[in-house]
mmCIF file of C-alpha atoms in Angstrom:
data_model
loop_
_atom_site.group_PDB
_atom_site.id
_atom_site.type_symbol
_atom_site.label_atom_id
_atom_site.label_comp_id
_atom_site.label_asym_id
_atom_site.label_seq_id
_atom_site.Cartn_x
_atom_site.Cartn_y
_atom_site.Cartn_z
ATOM 1 C CA UNK A 13 -0.192 0.164 0.219
ATOM 2 C CA UNK A 14 2.465 2.579 0.986
ATOM 3 C CA UNK A 15 4.057 1.574 -2.303
ATOM 4 C CA UNK A 16 1.371 2.719 -4.301
ATOM 5 C CA UNK A 17 0.742 5.529 -2.695
ATOM 6 C CA UNK A 18 4.250 6.761 -3.734
ATOM 7 C CA UNK A 19 4.465 8.656 -7.110
ATOM 8 C CA UNK A 20 0.921 10.197 -6.005
ATOM 9 C CA UNK A 21 2.349 11.817 -2.204
ATOM 10 C CA UNK A 22 5.601 12.589 -5.297
ATOM 11 C CA UNK A 23 3.514 13.815 -7.847
ATOM 12 C CA UNK A 24 1.704 16.285 -5.168
ATOM 13 C CA UNK A 25 5.047 17.113 -3.230
ATOM 14 C CA UNK A 26 6.424 18.172 -6.910
ATOM 15 C CA UNK A 27 2.998 20.612 -7.538
ATOM 16 C CA UNK A 28 3.318 22.059 -3.937
ATOM 17 C CA UNK A 29 7.526 22.969 -4.968
ATOM 18 C CA UNK A 30 6.159 24.220 -8.495
ATOM 19 C CA UNK A 31 3.165 26.599 -6.112
ATOM 20 C CA UNK A 32 5.742 27.708 -4.191
ATOM 21 C CA UNK A 33 8.047 28.254 -6.437
ATOM 22 C CA UNK A 34 5.609 30.826 -8.771
ATOM 23 C CA UNK A 35 3.940 32.623 -5.680
ATOM 24 C CA UNK A 36 7.862 33.485 -4.753
ATOM 25 C CA UNK A 37 8.512 35.141 -8.554
ATOM 26 C CA UNK A 38 5.357 36.676 -8.803
ATOM 27 C CA UNK A 39 6.014 38.122 -4.772
ATOM 28 C CA UNK A 40 9.548 39.398 -6.418
ATOM 29 C CA UNK A 41 8.178 41.041 -9.026
ATOM 30 C CA UNK A 42 5.674 42.567 -7.418
ATOM 31 C CA UNK A 43 7.375 44.024 -4.597
ATOM 32 C CA UNK A 44 10.387 45.375 -7.416
ATOM 33 C CA UNK A 45 7.422 47.142 -9.085
ATOM 34 C CA UNK A 46 6.587 48.504 -5.739
ATOM 35 C CA UNK A 47 10.247 50.114 -4.367
ATOM 36 C CA UNK A 48 11.371 50.991 -7.889
ATOM 37 C CA UNK A 49 7.833 52.879 -7.990
ATOM 38 C CA UNK A 50 8.352 54.530 -5.468
ATOM 39 C CA UNK A 51 12.026 55.839 -5.387
ATOM 40 C CA UNK A 52 10.554 58.658 -7.507
ATOM 41 C CA UNK A 53 13.260 59.394 -9.939
ATOM 42 C CA UNK A 54 12.893 56.317 -12.141
ATOM 43 C CA UNK A 55 9.825 55.620 -10.794
ATOM 44 C CA UNK A 56 8.176 54.741 -13.851
ATOM 45 C CA UNK A 57 10.505 51.931 -15.106
ATOM 46 C CA UNK A 58 8.853 50.381 -11.945
ATOM 47 C CA UNK A 59 4.953 50.146 -13.014
ATOM 48 C CA UNK A 60 5.472 47.599 -15.939
ATOM 49 C CA UNK A 61 7.345 45.185 -12.828
ATOM 50 C CA UNK A 62 4.146 46.521 -10.457
ATOM 51 C CA UNK A 63 1.849 45.479 -13.016
ATOM 52 C CA UNK A 64 3.099 42.065 -13.918
ATOM 53 C CA UNK A 65 3.752 42.050 -10.149
ATOM 54 C CA UNK A 66 0.085 41.479 -9.418
ATOM 55 C CA UNK A 67 -1.210 40.394 -12.836
ATOM 56 C CA UNK A 68 0.838 37.275 -11.540
ATOM 57 C CA UNK A 69 -0.832 37.452 -8.518
ATOM 58 C CA UNK A 70 -4.174 37.363 -9.727
ATOM 59 C CA UNK A 71 -3.341 34.533 -12.455
ATOM 60 C CA UNK A 72 -2.086 31.870 -8.989
ATOM 61 C CA UNK A 73 -5.487 33.903 -7.230
ATOM 62 C CA UNK A 74 -7.624 32.856 -10.466
ATOM 63 C CA UNK A 75 -6.477 29.315 -10.456
ATOM 64 C CA UNK A 76 -8.038 28.701 -7.515
ATOM 65 C CA UNK A 77 -4.117 28.409 -4.776
ATOM 66 C CA UNK A 78 -2.883 29.432 -2.290
ATOM 67 C CA UNK A 79 -1.585 33.505 -2.075
ATOM 68 C CA UNK A 80 -0.079 35.434 0.334
ATOM 69 C CA UNK A 81 -2.960 37.491 0.028
ATOM 70 C CA UNK A 82 -6.208 38.469 -2.024
ATOM 71 C CA UNK A 83 -5.270 40.731 -5.256
ATOM 72 C CA UNK A 84 -6.938 43.515 -3.856
ATOM 73 C CA UNK A 85 -5.433 43.958 -0.765
ATOM 74 C CA UNK A 86 -1.945 43.726 -2.960
ATOM 75 C CA UNK A 87 -3.724 46.833 -4.749
ATOM 76 C CA UNK A 88 -4.210 48.813 -2.209
ATOM 77 C CA UNK A 89 -0.702 48.404 -0.002
ATOM 78 C CA UNK A 90 1.118 48.763 -3.060
ATOM 79 C CA UNK A 91 -0.860 52.755 -3.161
ATOM 80 C CA UNK A 92 -0.067 52.970 0.273
ATOM 81 C CA UNK A 93 3.824 52.250 -0.135
ATOM 82 C CA UNK A 94 3.973 53.727 -3.442
ATOM 83 C CA UNK A 95 2.354 57.176 -2.234
ATOM 84 C CA UNK A 96 4.437 57.561 1.204
ATOM 85 C CA UNK A 97 7.777 56.048 -0.341
ATOM 86 C CA UNK A 98 7.521 59.057 -3.160
ATOM 87 C CA UNK A 99 6.389 61.609 -0.655
ATOM 88 C CA UNK A 100 8.712 60.526 1.723
ATOM 89 C CA UNK A 101 11.914 61.151 -1.146
ATOM 90 C CA UNK A 102 10.936 63.775 -2.905
ATOM 91 C CA UNK A 103 10.454 66.175 0.091
ATOM 92 C CA UNK A 104 13.578 64.832 1.748
ATOM 93 C CA UNK A 105 14.773 66.341 -1.618
ATOM 94 C CA UNK A 106 13.319 69.357 -1.278
ATOM 95 C CA UNK A 107 14.930 69.394 2.583
ATOM 96 C CA UNK A 108 18.038 68.277 1.893
ATOM 97 C CA UNK A 109 19.132 68.834 -1.463
ATOM 98 C CA UNK A 110 17.861 71.858 -1.977
ATOM 99 C CA UNK A 111 21.266 73.398 -2.898
ATOM 100 C CA UNK A 112 22.305 70.552 -5.047
ATOM 101 C CA UNK A 113 22.002 69.888 -8.717
ATOM 102 C CA UNK A 114 19.564 67.303 -8.299
ATOM 103 C CA UNK A 115 16.776 69.600 -6.152
ATOM 104 C CA UNK A 116 17.719 72.697 -7.905
ATOM 105 C CA UNK A 117 17.003 71.314 -11.579
ATOM 106 C CA UNK A 118 14.191 68.677 -9.730
ATOM 107 C CA UNK A 119 11.755 71.437 -8.297
ATOM 108 C CA UNK A 120 11.721 74.279 -9.073
ATOM 109 C CA UNK A 121 13.287 73.927 -12.743
ATOM 110 C CA UNK A 122 10.759 70.520 -13.328
ATOM 111 C CA UNK A 123 8.124 71.094 -10.010
ATOM 112 C CA UNK A 124 8.002 75.309 -9.724
ATOM 113 C CA UNK A 125 7.489 75.944 -13.648
ATOM 114 C CA UNK A 126 5.091 73.032 -14.664
ATOM 115 C CA UNK A 127 2.842 72.878 -11.004
ATOM 116 C CA UNK A 128 4.361 75.182 -8.745
ATOM 117 C CA UNK A 129 4.753 78.758 -8.845
ATOM 118 C CA UNK A 130 6.060 79.041 -6.008
ATOM 119 C CA UNK A 131 9.004 76.077 -6.050
ATOM 120 C CA UNK A 132 10.228 79.005 -9.363
ATOM 121 C CA UNK A 133 10.317 82.320 -7.777
ATOM 122 C CA UNK A 134 11.391 80.855 -4.535
ATOM 123 C CA UNK A 135 12.647 77.667 -3.203
ATOM 124 C CA UNK A 136 16.187 77.172 -1.579
ATOM 125 C CA UNK A 137 15.260 80.920 -0.384
ATOM 126 C CA UNK A 138 14.954 79.818 3.467
ATOM 127 C CA UNK A 139 18.288 79.003 5.376
ATOM 128 C CA UNK A 140 18.194 75.570 7.127
ATOM 129 C CA UNK A 141 15.217 74.329 6.523
ATOM 130 C CA UNK A 142 14.842 75.142 2.962
ATOM 131 C CA UNK A 143 11.905 74.480 0.547
ATOM 132 C CA UNK A 144 10.052 77.502 -0.295
ATOM 133 C CA UNK A 145 9.597 81.083 1.895
ATOM 134 C CA UNK A 146 5.522 80.613 3.026
ATOM 135 C CA UNK A 147 4.358 80.474 6.775
ATOM 136 C CA UNK A 148 3.465 76.625 7.686
ATOM 137 C CA UNK A 149 5.179 74.835 4.508
ATOM 138 C CA UNK A 150 7.857 73.521 5.573
ATOM 139 C CA UNK A 151 5.803 73.092 8.543
ATOM 140 C CA UNK A 152 3.496 70.645 6.989
ATOM 141 C CA UNK A 153 6.511 68.856 5.772
ATOM 142 C CA UNK A 154 8.538 68.224 8.800
ATOM 143 C CA UNK A 155 5.742 66.295 9.903
ATOM 144 C CA UNK A 156 5.035 63.997 7.338
ATOM 145 C CA UNK A 157 8.328 63.589 6.775
ATOM 146 C CA UNK A 158 9.282 62.700 10.123
ATOM 147 C CA UNK A 159 6.327 61.059 11.108
ATOM 148 C CA UNK A 160 3.802 59.974 9.067
ATOM 149 C CA UNK A 161 5.109 59.086 6.152
ATOM 150 C CA UNK A 162 7.385 56.548 7.917
ATOM 151 C CA UNK A 163 3.950 55.321 10.160
ATOM 152 C CA UNK A 164 2.455 55.064 6.487
ATOM 153 C CA UNK A 165 5.099 53.097 5.720
ATOM 154 C CA UNK A 166 5.051 50.849 8.696
ATOM 155 C CA UNK A 167 1.750 50.017 8.097
ATOM 156 C CA UNK A 168 1.361 49.023 4.567
ATOM 157 C CA UNK A 169 3.484 46.939 4.775
ATOM 158 C CA UNK A 170 2.091 44.957 7.406
ATOM 159 C CA UNK A 171 -0.702 45.482 6.229
ATOM 160 C CA UNK A 172 0.650 43.158 2.861
ATOM 161 C CA UNK A 173 2.364 40.950 5.372
ATOM 162 C CA UNK A 174 -1.095 40.562 6.541
ATOM 163 C CA UNK A 175 -0.320 41.834 10.092
ATOM 164 C CA UNK A 176 -3.784 42.716 12.199
ATOM 165 C CA UNK A 177 -2.052 45.407 13.776
ATOM 166 C CA UNK A 178 -1.024 46.293 10.252
ATOM 167 C CA UNK A 179 -4.352 47.059 8.994
ATOM 168 C CA UNK A 180 -5.552 48.545 11.143
ATOM 169 C CA UNK A 181 -2.477 51.462 11.299
ATOM 170 C CA UNK A 182 -3.704 51.248 7.644
ATOM 171 C CA UNK A 183 -6.918 53.173 9.241
ATOM 172 C CA UNK A 184 -4.704 55.466 11.413
ATOM 173 C CA UNK A 185 -2.742 56.894 9.659
ATOM 174 C CA UNK A 186 -4.677 56.949 5.873
ATOM 175 C CA UNK A 187 -6.894 59.211 8.516
ATOM 176 C CA UNK A 188 -4.176 61.115 9.127
ATOM 177 C CA UNK A 189 -3.394 62.250 5.866
ATOM 178 C CA UNK A 190 -6.718 62.601 5.628
ATOM 179 C CA UNK A 191 -6.096 65.708 7.984
ATOM 180 C CA UNK A 192 -3.107 66.398 6.091
ATOM 181 C CA UNK A 193 -3.714 66.559 3.519
ATOM 182 C CA UNK A 194 -7.026 69.329 4.254
ATOM 183 C CA UNK A 195 -4.198 71.722 6.079
ATOM 184 C CA UNK A 196 -1.267 71.749 3.349
ATOM 185 C CA UNK A 197 -4.257 72.119 0.983
ATOM 186 C CA UNK A 198 -5.430 74.910 2.581
ATOM 187 C CA UNK A 199 -2.444 76.617 4.063
ATOM 188 C CA UNK A 200 -0.624 75.810 0.226
ATOM 189 C CA UNK A 201 -3.714 77.960 -1.363
ATOM 190 C CA UNK A 202 -3.519 81.118 0.766
ATOM 191 C CA UNK A 203 -0.653 82.080 -1.434
ATOM 192 C CA UNK A 204 -2.916 81.662 -4.811
ATOM 193 C CA UNK A 205 -0.134 84.810 -6.373
ATOM 194 C CA UNK A 206 3.147 83.378 -5.378
ATOM 195 C CA UNK A 207 1.650 79.729 -6.745
ATOM 196 C CA UNK A 208 -0.888 80.305 -9.891
ATOM 197 C CA UNK A 209 -0.625 84.151 -10.628
ATOM 198 C CA UNK A 210 1.183 86.712 -12.167
ATOM 199 C CA UNK A 211 5.005 85.795 -9.659
ATOM 200 C CA UNK A 212 4.987 83.032 -10.081
ATOM 201 C CA UNK A 213 2.649 81.476 -12.647
ATOM 202 C CA UNK A 214 3.399 77.924 -13.712
ATOM 203 C CA UNK A 215 3.179 76.771 -17.595
ATOM 204 C CA UNK A 216 0.331 73.983 -16.566
ATOM 205 C CA UNK A 217 -1.658 77.139 -13.725
ATOM 206 C CA UNK A 218 -4.000 76.023 -11.544
ATOM 207 C CA UNK A 219 -5.302 73.361 -12.899
ATOM 208 C CA UNK A 220 -2.466 71.579 -13.509
ATOM 209 C CA UNK A 221 -1.258 71.300 -10.324
ATOM 210 C CA UNK A 222 -4.516 69.903 -8.686
ATOM 211 C CA UNK A 223 -4.227 67.631 -11.545
ATOM 212 C CA UNK A 224 -0.078 66.442 -10.341
ATOM 213 C CA UNK A 225 -0.868 66.480 -6.813
ATOM 214 C CA UNK A 226 -4.575 65.147 -6.498
ATOM 215 C CA UNK A 227 -3.150 61.226 -6.412
ATOM 216 C CA UNK A 228 -1.539 61.721 -3.609
ATOM 217 C CA UNK A 229 -4.708 63.903 -1.576
ATOM 218 C CA UNK A 230 -7.499 61.521 -3.333
ATOM 219 C CA UNK A 231 -5.537 58.338 -2.794
ATOM 220 C CA UNK A 232 -5.774 58.049 1.049
ATOM 221 C CA UNK A 233 -9.799 59.806 0.673
ATOM 222 C CA UNK A 234 -10.664 56.760 -1.995
ATOM 223 C CA UNK A 235 -8.583 53.588 1.110
ATOM 224 C CA UNK A 236 -11.457 55.371 3.731
ATOM 225 C CA UNK A 237 -14.264 53.767 2.149
ATOM 226 C CA UNK A 238 -12.176 49.894 1.458
ATOM 227 C CA UNK A 239 -11.035 49.886 4.389
ATOM 228 C CA UNK A 240 -14.328 50.515 6.685
ATOM 229 C CA UNK A 241 -15.866 47.673 4.185
ATOM 230 C CA UNK A 242 -13.206 44.641 3.364
ATOM 231 C CA UNK A 243 -13.279 41.724 5.575
ATOM 232 C CA UNK A 244 -11.015 42.842 8.599
ATOM 233 C CA UNK A 245 -10.216 39.075 9.769
ATOM 234 C CA UNK A 246 -8.165 38.099 7.211
ATOM 235 C CA UNK A 247 -5.560 40.414 9.064
ATOM 236 C CA UNK A 248 -5.135 37.789 11.303
ATOM 237 C CA UNK A 249 -1.745 37.637 11.573
ATOM 238 C CA UNK A 250 -1.354 39.589 14.921
#
């Protein structure tokens, strides 16, 4: 009897090994895409990698095979990491690379010229804290860079690992982001002429500023209904 069952057991073991290998490869593609896309400077190069990784995870799930997480969790978690990483890296340049060619070109002649005239005419004018001289501007950036984005990155990573505390902190940091973006946007628009009027005069104007920032601003708002309707029992690991 043991001899007759041996081929079937070997075949099952081979199938499980193959599925495990497929899952590991899909996870590698997925996380590589998340990291590359979140790096900002080479972000667009990471999008095909990320999409391919999500596609592979989705395909594994549709075939009824065991996956690390539901595909929608992968999408939400990936967006959260990319969003937090992109803002963290971008505002780190704003703060620590203001006197360098990279910071000057990326923020003043790129973002400033195209979307936010305040950065084009005033970037790097402040002492030590860099950025632009609008009251409260760098306070919001420091708040996010040293507190909010690190919290969000940790929460999103644990969220993808299906940790219960990661799910809880995704809810917490999502509401923190809603609060942050309301404050940051209101504070920034107080200097309308410097950003969009005759003083700043960005190439894409007021509408361009909203289009550029809408992904970051509206992303957390979209996540709120998801986090309150998804089955929280999926995150069972402490």
